[in-house]
CSV table of C-alpha atoms in Angstrom, one decimal:
chain,number,residue,atom,x,y,z
A,1,MET,CA,0.0,0.0,0.0
A,2,ARG,CA,1.0,3.7,-0.3
A,3,ALA,CA,2.4,5.4,2.6
A,4,PHE,CA,4.5,8.4,3.6
A,5,VAL,CA,7.7,7.7,5.5
A,6,PHE,CA,11.0,9.1,6.6
A,7,ASP,CA,14.0,6.7,6.3
A,8,GLU,CA,16.4,8.4,8.9
A,9,TYR,CA,15.7,11.0,11.5
A,10,LYS,CA,15.7,14.6,10.2
A,11,GLN,CA,15.2,13.3,6.6
A,12,SER,CA,12.2,14.5,4.6
A,13,LEU,CA,9.0,12.5,4.0
A,14,HIS,CA,8.6,10.5,0.8
A,15,GLU,CA,6.0,8.2,-0.7
A,16,ALA,CA,6.7,4.5,-0.6
A,17,GLU,CA,5.2,1.1,-1.1
A,18,VAL,CA,4.8,-0.6,2.4
A,19,PRO,CA,3.5,-3.9,3.6
A,20,GLU,CA,-0.1,-4.2,4.4
A,21,PRO,CA,-0.7,-3.7,8.2
A,22,THR,CA,-1.3,-6.9,10.4
A,23,VAL,CA,-4.6,-7.3,12.1
A,24,GLY,CA,-4.5,-8.9,15.7
A,25,ASP,CA,-7.5,-10.5,17.5
A,26,ARG,CA,-8.3,-7.0,19.1
A,27,ASP,CA,-7.4,-4.9,16.1
A,28,VAL,CA,-9.6,-3.1,13.6
A,29,LEU,CA,-8.2,-2.5,10.1
A,30,VAL,CA,-9.4,0.9,8.9
A,31,ARG,CA,-9.3,2.5,5.4
A,32,VAL,CA,-7.8,6.0,5.9
A,33,THR,CA,-10.3,8.6,4.5
A,34,ALA,CA,-8.6,11.6,6.1
A,35,THR,CA,-5.8,12.4,8.7
A,36,SER,CA,-4.1,15.5,10.0
A,37,VAL,CA,-0.6,16.6,10.9
A,38,ASN,CA,0.6,17.6,14.4
A,39,GLN,CA,3.6,19.2,15.9
A,40,LEU,CA,4.3,15.8,17.4
A,41,ASP,CA,4.8,14.3,14.0
A,42,GLU,CA,7.6,16.9,13.0
A,43,ARG,CA,9.1,16.6,16.6
A,44,ILE,CA,9.4,12.8,16.0
A,45,ARG,CA,10.8,13.2,12.5
A,46,GLN,CA,13.5,15.7,13.9
A,47,GLY,CA,14.4,13.1,16.4
A,48,GLY,CA,13.2,15.1,19.6
A,49,PHE,CA,11.7,12.1,21.2
A,50,LYS,CA,14.1,9.4,20.4
A,51,ALA,CA,14.9,8.9,24.1
A,52,ILE,CA,11.2,8.3,25.1
A,53,LEU,CA,9.7,7.2,21.8
A,54,PRO,CA,12.6,5.0,20.2
A,55,TYR,CA,10.9,4.3,16.9
A,56,LYS,CA,12.7,2.3,14.3
A,57,THR,CA,13.2,3.8,10.8
A,58,PRO,CA,11.8,3.9,8.1
A,59,LEU,CA,8.8,5.1,10.2
A,60,ILE,CA,5.1,5.9,8.8
A,61,LEU,CA,4.0,9.1,10.5
A,62,GLY,CA,0.6,10.2,11.4
A,63,HIS,CA,-1.4,10.3,14.7
A,64,ASP,CA,-5.0,11.1,13.8
A,65,VAL,CA,-7.3,9.1,11.4
A,66,ALA,CA,-11.0,9.1,10.3
A,67,GLY,CA,-11.9,6.3,8.1
A,68,THR,CA,-14.1,3.1,7.4
A,69,VAL,CA,-13.7,-0.2,9.0
A,70,ILE,CA,-12.5,-2.8,6.4
A,71,ARG,CA,-12.4,-5.9,8.9
A,72,VAL,CA,-12.0,-6.6,12.5
A,73,GLY,CA,-10.0,-9.1,14.6
A,74,SER,CA,-11.6,-12.2,16.0
A,75,ARG,CA,-12.1,-10.9,19.6
A,76,VAL,CA,-13.4,-7.3,18.5
A,77,ARG,CA,-17.0,-6.8,19.6
A,78,GLY,CA,-17.5,-3.1,19.3
A,79,PHE,CA,-17.0,-2.4,15.5
A,80,ASN,CA,-18.0,-4.0,12.3
A,81,ALA,CA,-17.0,-3.7,8.6
A,82,GLY,CA,-18.5,-0.5,7.2
A,83,ASP,CA,-18.4,1.6,10.3
A,84,ARG,CA,-17.2,5.0,10.1
A,85,VAL,CA,-14.6,5.7,13.0
A,86,PHE,CA,-12.0,8.1,14.1
A,87,ALA,CA,-9.1,7.5,16.4
A,88,ARG,CA,-5.6,8.6,17.7
A,89,PRO,CA,-3.7,5.4,17.6
A,90,ARG,CA,-1.5,4.6,20.6
A,91,ASP,CA,2.2,5.2,20.6
A,92,HIS,CA,4.3,2.7,18.8
A,93,ARG,CA,1.3,2.0,16.6
A,94,ILE,CA,1.1,5.3,14.8
A,95,GLY,CA,1.1,5.5,11.0
A,96,THR,CA,-2.0,7.3,9.6
A,97,PHE,CA,-0.1,8.7,6.7
A,98,ALA,CA,-1.0,5.6,4.7
A,99,GLU,CA,-4.0,4.0,2.9
A,100,ARG,CA,-4.8,1.7,5.7
A,101,ILE,CA,-3.9,1.3,9.4
A,102,SER,CA,-4.6,-1.5,12.1
A,103,ILE,CA,-5.8,0.1,15.3
A,104,ASP,CA,-6.4,-1.4,18.8
A,105,GLU,CA,-10.2,-1.5,19.3
A,106,ALA,CA,-9.7,0.4,22.6
A,107,ASP,CA,-8.4,3.4,20.8
A,108,LEU,CA,-11.4,3.8,18.3
A,109,ALA,CA,-14.6,5.6,18.5
A,110,PRO,CA,-17.6,6.1,16.1
A,111,LEU,CA,-17.2,9.2,13.9
A,112,PRO,CA,-19.3,12.1,15.1
A,113,GLY,CA,-22.3,12.1,12.7
A,114,ARG,CA,-22.2,15.9,12.0
A,115,LEU,CA,-18.6,16.1,11.0
A,116,SER,CA,-17.0,15.5,7.7
A,117,PRO,CA,-13.9,13.0,7.7
A,118,VAL,CA,-11.5,15.9,7.4
A,119,GLU,CA,-13.0,17.8,10.4
A,120,ALA,CA,-13.1,14.6,12.4
A,121,ALA,CA,-9.6,13.7,11.7
A,122,SER,CA,-8.4,17.0,12.9
A,123,LEU,CA,-9.7,16.2,16.3
A,124,PRO,CA,-8.4,13.1,18.2
A,125,LEU,CA,-4.9,14.2,19.3
A,126,VAL,CA,-5.7,17.7,20.2
A,127,ALA,CA,-9.1,17.0,21.7
A,128,LEU,CA,-7.7,14.1,23.9
A,129,THR,CA,-4.8,16.4,25.0
A,130,ALA,CA,-7.3,19.2,26.0
A,131,TRP,CA,-9.6,16.5,27.7
A,132,GLN,CA,-6.7,14.9,29.7
A,133,ALA,CA,-5.3,18.3,30.8
A,134,LEU,CA,-8.6,19.9,31.8
A,135,VAL,CA,-10.7,17.1,32.8
A,136,GLU,CA,-8.3,14.2,34.0
A,137,ARG,CA,-5.6,16.4,35.5
A,138,GLY,CA,-7.2,19.9,36.0
A,139,ASN,CA,-10.6,18.7,37.3
A,140,VAL,CA,-11.9,22.0,36.1
A,141,LYS,CA,-15.2,23.0,37.8
A,142,PRO,CA,-17.8,25.7,36.8
A,143,GLY,CA,-16.7,29.2,38.0
A,144,GLN,CA,-13.1,28.5,37.9
A,145,LYS,CA,-10.6,30.8,36.0
A,146,VAL,CA,-8.7,29.0,33.5
A,147,LEU,CA,-6.0,30.4,31.1
A,148,ILE,CA,-5.3,28.6,27.7
A,149,HIS,CA,-2.1,29.5,25.9
A,150,ALA,CA,-2.0,29.6,22.2
A,151,GLY,CA,-5.7,29.7,21.9
A,152,ALA,CA,-5.6,29.8,18.1
A,153,GLY,CA,-3.6,26.6,17.8
A,154,GLY,CA,-4.8,22.9,17.5
A,155,VAL,CA,-5.0,22.3,21.1
A,156,GLY,CA,-6.0,25.8,22.1
A,157,THR,CA,-9.0,25.9,19.9
A,158,VAL,CA,-10.4,22.8,21.5
A,159,ALA,CA,-9.4,23.6,25.0
A,160,ILE,CA,-11.2,27.1,25.0
A,161,GLN,CA,-14.4,25.3,24.0
A,162,LEU,CA,-14.1,22.5,26.4
A,163,ALA,CA,-13.2,24.8,29.3
A,164,LYS,CA,-16.3,27.0,28.5
A,165,HIS,CA,-18.4,23.7,28.4
A,166,LEU,CA,-17.1,22.9,31.8
A,167,GLY,CA,-18.4,26.3,33.0
A,168,ALA,CA,-15.2,28.0,33.5
A,169,HIS,CA,-14.1,31.7,32.9
A,170,VAL,CA,-11.6,31.5,30.1
A,171,ALA,CA,-8.7,33.6,29.2
A,172,THR,CA,-6.4,33.0,26.3
A,173,THR,CA,-3.3,34.4,24.6
A,174,VAL,CA,-3.2,35.0,20.9
A,175,SER,CA,-1.8,37.3,18.5
A,176,GLY,CA,-3.9,40.5,17.8
A,177,LYS,CA,-5.3,39.2,14.6
A,178,GLY,CA,-6.7,36.0,16.4
A,179,ALA,CA,-8.5,38.0,19.2
A,180,ASP,CA,-12.0,37.9,17.5
A,181,PHE,CA,-11.6,34.3,16.6
A,182,ALA,CA,-10.8,33.3,20.2
A,183,ARG,CA,-13.9,35.1,21.3
A,184,GLU,CA,-15.9,33.3,18.8
A,185,LEU,CA,-14.7,30.1,20.4
A,186,GLY,CA,-15.9,31.3,23.8
A,187,ALA,CA,-12.9,33.0,25.5
A,188,ASP,CA,-14.0,35.6,27.9
A,189,GLU,CA,-10.7,37.5,28.0
A,190,VAL,CA,-8.0,37.8,25.3
A,191,VAL,CA,-4.5,38.8,25.7
A,192,ASP,CA,-2.5,39.8,22.7
A,193,TYR,CA,0.9,38.2,23.6
A,194,ARG,CA,2.7,40.6,21.0
A,195,THR,CA,1.7,43.8,22.7
A,196,GLN,CA,0.6,42.6,26.2
A,197,ASP,CA,2.1,40.8,29.1
A,198,PHE,CA,-0.4,38.2,30.5
A,199,GLU,CA,1.3,38.2,33.8
A,200,ALA,CA,0.4,41.9,34.1
A,201,GLU,CA,-3.1,41.4,32.9
A,202,LEU,CA,-4.2,38.3,34.7
A,203,SER,CA,-4.0,37.0,38.2
A,204,GLY,CA,-5.9,34.5,40.7
A,205,TYR,CA,-6.4,31.9,38.2
A,206,ASP,CA,-7.2,28.2,39.1
A,207,PHE,CA,-5.6,26.5,36.1
A,208,VAL,CA,-3.4,27.1,33.4
A,209,LEU,CA,-2.8,25.0,30.2
A,210,ASP,CA,0.7,25.9,28.9
A,211,SER,CA,1.8,24.7,25.6
A,212,LEU,CA,5.1,26.7,25.3
A,213,GLY,CA,7.2,25.9,28.3
A,214,GLY,CA,10.2,28.0,29.3
A,215,GLU,CA,9.7,31.4,30.7
A,216,ASN,CA,6.0,31.3,29.7
A,217,LEU,CA,5.5,28.4,32.0
A,218,ALA,CA,7.4,30.3,34.8
A,219,LYS,CA,5.1,33.3,34.4
A,220,SER,CA,2.1,31.1,34.3
A,221,LEU,CA,2.9,29.9,37.7
A,222,ARG,CA,2.8,33.3,39.0
A,223,ILE,CA,-0.6,34.1,37.9
A,224,LEU,CA,-2.1,31.1,39.8
A,225,LYS,CA,-3.9,31.5,43.1
A,226,THR,CA,-2.7,29.4,46.1
A,227,GLY,CA,-3.6,25.8,45.3
A,228,GLY,CA,-3.9,26.5,41.6
A,229,LYS,CA,-2.4,24.0,38.9
A,230,ALA,CA,-0.5,24.5,35.8
A,231,VAL,CA,-0.4,21.6,33.2
A,232,GLY,CA,2.3,21.7,30.5
A,233,ILE,CA,2.2,19.8,27.3
A,234,ALA,CA,5.4,21.1,25.9
A,235,GLY,CA,7.6,20.2,29.0
A,236,PRO,CA,9.5,19.9,30.8
A,237,PRO,CA,8.6,16.3,31.6
A,238,ASP,CA,8.4,15.4,35.3
A,239,PRO,CA,9.2,12.4,37.4
A,240,ALA,CA,5.7,11.1,37.3
A,241,PHE,CA,5.9,10.9,33.6
A,242,ALA,CA,9.2,9.2,33.6
A,243,LYS,CA,7.7,6.5,36.0
A,244,GLU,CA,4.5,6.0,33.9
A,245,LYS,CA,6.7,5.4,30.9
A,246,GLY,CA,8.9,3.0,32.7
A,247,LEU,CA,12.2,4.8,31.6
A,248,ASN,CA,15.5,3.6,32.9
A,249,PRO,CA,17.2,5.2,35.9
A,250,ILE,CA,19.5,7.4,33.9
A,251,LEU,CA,16.6,8.8,31.9
A,252,ARG,CA,14.5,9.2,35.1
A,253,ALA,CA,17.2,11.2,36.8
A,254,ALA,CA,17.8,13.3,33.6
A,255,ILE,CA,14.1,14.1,33.5
A,256,ALA,CA,13.9,15.0,37.3
A,257,ALA,CA,16.7,17.4,36.7
A,258,LEU,CA,15.0,19.0,33.8
A,259,SER,CA,11.9,19.8,35.6
A,260,TRP,CA,13.6,20.5,39.1
A,261,LYS,CA,13.7,24.2,38.7
A,262,ILE,CA,10.0,24.7,37.6
A,263,ARG,CA,8.7,22.1,40.4
A,264,ARG,CA,10.7,24.0,43.0
A,265,GLN,CA,9.2,27.4,41.7
A,266,ALA,CA,5.8,25.9,42.0
A,267,LYS,CA,6.4,24.6,45.5
A,268,LYS,CA,7.6,28.0,46.6
A,269,LEU,CA,4.3,29.7,45.1
A,270,ARG,CA,2.2,26.9,46.8
A,271,VAL,CA,0.9,25.9,43.4
A,272,SER,CA,1.5,22.6,41.5
A,273,TYR,CA,2.9,21.7,38.1
A,274,GLU,CA,2.3,18.6,36.0
A,275,PHE,CA,3.4,17.3,32.6
A,276,VAL,CA,0.9,15.7,30.4
A,277,TRP,CA,1.7,13.3,27.6
A,278,MET,CA,-1.4,12.6,25.8
A,279,HIS,CA,-2.5,8.8,25.6
A,280,ALA,CA,-4.9,7.0,23.3
A,281,ASN,CA,-8.4,6.5,24.6
A,282,GLY,CA,-11.5,5.5,22.7
A,283,ASP,CA,-13.9,6.0,25.7
A,284,GLN,CA,-12.7,9.6,25.9
A,285,LEU,CA,-13.1,10.1,22.2
A,286,ARG,CA,-16.8,9.0,22.5
A,287,ARG,CA,-17.3,11.5,25.0
A,288,ILE,CA,-15.7,14.1,22.8
A,289,ALA,CA,-17.7,12.9,20.0
A,290,ALA,CA,-21.0,13.4,22.1
A,291,LEU,CA,-19.9,17.1,22.7
A,292,VAL,CA,-19.5,17.6,19.0
A,293,ASP,CA,-22.8,16.1,18.3
A,294,ASP,CA,-24.4,18.3,21.0
A,295,GLY,CA,-22.8,21.3,19.4
A,296,ALA,CA,-20.6,22.2,22.3
A,297,LEU,CA,-17.4,21.5,20.3
A,298,ARG,CA,-16.4,22.1,16.9
A,299,PRO,CA,-13.3,21.4,15.1
A,300,VAL,CA,-11.1,24.1,13.4
A,301,VAL,CA,-9.3,23.0,10.1
A,302,GLY,CA,-6.8,25.6,9.0
A,303,ALA,CA,-6.0,24.1,5.6
A,304,THR,CA,-6.5,20.9,3.6
A,305,PHE,CA,-4.1,18.9,1.5
A,306,ARG,CA,-4.3,16.0,-0.9
A,307,PHE,CA,-2.8,12.6,0.1
A,308,ASP,CA,0.2,13.3,-2.4
A,309,GLN,CA,0.9,16.6,-0.6
A,310,THR,CA,1.5,15.2,2.9
A,311,PRO,CA,5.1,16.5,3.0
A,312,GLN,CA,3.8,19.9,2.1
A,313,ALA,CA,1.2,19.7,4.8
A,314,LEU,CA,3.9,18.9,7.3
A,315,ASP,CA,6.0,21.8,5.9
A,316,ALA,CA,2.9,24.2,6.4
A,317,LEU,CA,2.6,23.0,10.0
A,318,ALA,CA,6.2,23.8,10.7
A,319,LYS,CA,5.9,27.2,9.4
A,320,GLY,CA,3.0,28.0,11.7
A,321,GLY,CA,0.7,30.9,11.4
A,322,ARG,CA,-2.5,28.8,10.7
A,323,ARG,CA,-5.5,28.4,12.9
A,324,GLY,CA,-6.4,25.1,14.2
A,325,LYS,CA,-5.2,21.9,12.5
A,326,VAL,CA,-3.9,21.1,9.1
A,327,GLY,CA,-5.9,18.3,7.5
A,328,ARG,CA,-4.9,15.8,4.9
A,329,LYS,CA,-7.4,13.9,2.7
A,330,VAL,CA,-6.7,10.6,1.3
A,331,GLY,CA,-7.5,10.7,-2.5
A,332,LYS,CA,-8.7,7.3,-4.1
A,333,ALA,CA,-10.9,5.9,-6.6
A,334,PHE,CA,-14.6,6.3,-5.8
A,335,VAL,CA,-17.2,3.7,-6.2
A,336,GLU,CA,-16.1,0.2,-5.0
A,337,ARG,CA,-19.7,-1.0,-5.6
A,338,LEU,CA,-23.1,0.8,-5.9
A,339,LYS,CA,-26.0,-1.1,-4.8
A,340,GLU,CA,-28.5,1.7,-4.8
A,341,ARG,CA,-29.0,4.7,-7.0
A,342,ALA,CA,-30.5,7.5,-4.9
A,343,THR,CA,-31.4,11.1,-5.5
A,344,ASP,CA,-31.8,14.1,-3.3
A,345,ARG,CA,-35.3,15.7,-2.7
A,346,ASP,CA,-34.4,18.3,-5.2
A,347,LYS,CA,-33.4,18.0,-8.8
A,348,PRO,CA,-29.6,17.1,-9.1
A,349,ILE,CA,-27.4,19.6,-10.9
A,350,SER,CA,-26.4,18.7,-14.3
A,351,THR,CA,-22.8,18.8,-15.7
A,352,THR,CA,-23.3,22.1,-17.2
A,353,ALA,CA,-24.6,23.6,-13.9
A,354,PHE,CA,-21.7,22.1,-12.1
A,355,ARG,CA,-19.2,23.7,-14.7
A,356,THR,CA,-21.2,27.1,-13.9
A,357,GLN,CA,-20.5,26.6,-10.2
A,358,LEU,CA,-16.8,26.1,-10.8
A,359,LYS,CA,-16.6,29.2,-12.9
A,360,ALA,CA,-18.4,31.3,-10.4
A,361,ILE,CA,-16.1,29.9,-7.6
A,362,GLN,CA,-13.2,30.9,-9.7
A,363,LYS,CA,-14.5,34.4,-10.3
A,364,PHE,CA,-15.2,35.1,-6.8
A,365,GLY,CA,-12.1,33.8,-5.3
A,366,ARG,CA,-13.1,30.4,-3.7
A,367,SER,CA,-10.8,27.6,-4.7
A,368,ALA,CA,-12.2,24.0,-5.3
A,369,PRO,CA,-11.5,21.9,-2.1
A,370,SER,CA,-8.9,19.3,-2.4
A,371,ASP,CA,-11.5,16.6,-2.4
A,372,LEU,CA,-12.0,17.1,-6.0
A,373,SER,CA,-8.3,16.8,-7.0
A,374,VAL,CA,-8.3,13.1,-7.8
A,375,ILE,CA,-11.9,12.4,-8.8
A,376,THR,CA,-12.5,9.7,-11.3
A,377,GLN,CA,-15.8,8.3,-10.7
A,378,PRO,CA,-17.7,9.9,-7.7
A,379,THR,CA,-20.9,8.5,-6.2
A,380,LEU,CA,-22.0,11.3,-4.2
A,381,ILE,CA,-21.6,15.1,-4.4
A,382,ALA,CA,-23.2,16.7,-1.4
A,383,ASN,CA,-23.8,20.4,-0.8
A,384,GLY,CA,-22.3,21.8,2.3
A,385,ASP,CA,-24.8,22.3,5.2
A,386,ASN,CA,-24.9,26.1,5.9
A,387,ASP,CA,-22.2,26.8,3.4
A,388,ARG,CA,-19.8,24.8,5.6
A,389,MET,CA,-17.8,21.7,4.7
A,390,VAL,CA,-20.2,19.5,6.6
A,391,PRO,CA,-22.6,17.2,4.8
A,392,SER,CA,-26.3,17.9,5.2
A,393,ALA,CA,-28.3,15.4,7.2
A,394,LEU,CA,-29.8,14.0,4.1
A,395,SER,CA,-26.5,13.4,2.3
A,396,ALA,CA,-24.9,12.0,5.3
A,397,ASP,CA,-27.8,9.5,5.6
A,398,LEU,CA,-27.7,8.4,2.0
A,399,HIS,CA,-24.0,8.0,2.2
A,400,GLN,CA,-24.3,5.5,5.0
A,401,ARG,CA,-27.1,3.6,3.2
A,402,ILE,CA,-25.0,3.3,0.0
A,403,ASN,CA,-22.4,0.5,0.6
A,404,GLY,CA,-19.0,1.5,-0.8
A,405,SER,CA,-19.8,5.1,-1.6
A,406,GLU,CA,-17.7,8.1,-0.9
A,407,LEU,CA,-19.0,11.5,0.1
A,408,ILE,CA,-17.5,14.6,-1.4
A,409,ILE,CA,-18.4,17.8,0.3
A,410,TYR,CA,-18.6,20.7,-2.2
A,411,PRO,CA,-19.7,24.1,-0.9
A,412,ASP,CA,-22.3,26.0,-3.1
A,413,SER,CA,-23.2,22.9,-5.2
A,414,GLY,CA,-26.7,23.9,-4.8
A,415,HIS,CA,-29.1,21.2,-4.0
A,416,GLY,CA,-27.0,18.6,-5.7
A,417,GLY,CA,-27.1,16.2,-2.9
A,418,ILE,CA,-26.6,12.9,-4.8
A,419,PHE,CA,-24.9,13.7,-8.3
A,420,GLN,CA,-27.0,11.4,-10.4
A,421,TYR,CA,-25.1,12.0,-13.5
A,422,TRP,CA,-21.6,10.9,-12.4
A,423,GLU,CA,-20.8,9.2,-15.7
A,424,LYS,CA,-21.1,12.5,-17.4
A,425,PHE,CA,-19.4,14.5,-14.6
A,426,ALA,CA,-16.2,12.4,-14.6
A,427,PRO,CA,-14.8,13.6,-17.9
A,428,ALA,CA,-15.9,17.1,-17.2
A,429,ALA,CA,-14.1,17.1,-13.8
A,430,ALA,CA,-11.1,15.5,-15.5
A,431,LYS,CA,-11.0,18.3,-18.1
A,432,PHE,CA,-11.4,21.0,-15.5
A,433,LEU,CA,-8.6,19.6,-13.3
A,434,ALA,CA,-6.3,19.2,-16.3
A,435,ALA,CA,-6.8,22.9,-17.1
């Protein structure tokens, strides 16, 4: 199968043919529809975590996935072939930058019904990180004051929404241009880190989620009230983490030394510091999915890339400056089998009408989404719900009822719903893409 790997640490990603994944008794084989790139992918590629995550090379990167179950192991009871799922595979079993991946059943959850695969794939790692920091470690309660650093980033966008759902008063740090965006997510106070010092602006906080480390973490401790807690996801790791990972005595001593200064400062201030290393957890993902379906949490996708653009997606992440996550959609031939021809309630758009839509989009500056870049024989073309890259309820329902179908979300496609004339559409799309 096709995958993106790096052969040695610090080398670039490249496409390669790799063996099919093995499926154990408790494993689920998933066809990858979408994935996303994370800072963790880049840190691993650069060799930053070799001491605690000693991966062998060549290595397939990728920590998030949304896709469809192909088959399940003999002892799997919670999933069946055809189920739509999403996950953050556990450490040492990553590899979502591929066409297929085998995942432990315990790491999987059903895909939220209101999300596209790209949106769903942007969530697992960052949402689990936010959950484990705020709920597991922080035990955030209604009325508490919570500071989320880097509120426009992948973890930050989710953490703001989650903290508000928990009933907290939320402050965040962003650049000036991200202030309105942070408020839209629910932030009560917004500090522009470029022009303001959050230590001078904030005080008496119960909890801080720090994703930057260094002096930013030290200052975060000083805005906590007595008994408050700071959770760091950028380090330094603490002795509890070293013990949890079962590291050897030399590494344990080194990690204790790395965090000694910040732990001593926390003790003097009568606050606490903990380091969180996110772990895979399908049960928590189910709870996160419920928040999504209830409208309490929405993903933020900063950009999308085709499967063959995976290295560029990782480069875009490394350069920074984007809101939310960078998603990567797997391109493949559509229509494995079509057992049912269905149409939307309204008249499907014709090939001519579709060309008109493309021209209008070009004229007014909207680019065609990456989903269209490798179309050969699409089964479904769905209009975006409320002009967003989310399928309408009808389209999502039809997609689930048509075995082997793929759902392409195309904003402003009118009431296309099911593209009835896909045989005519394929050459038209190919001609457009070639141009």
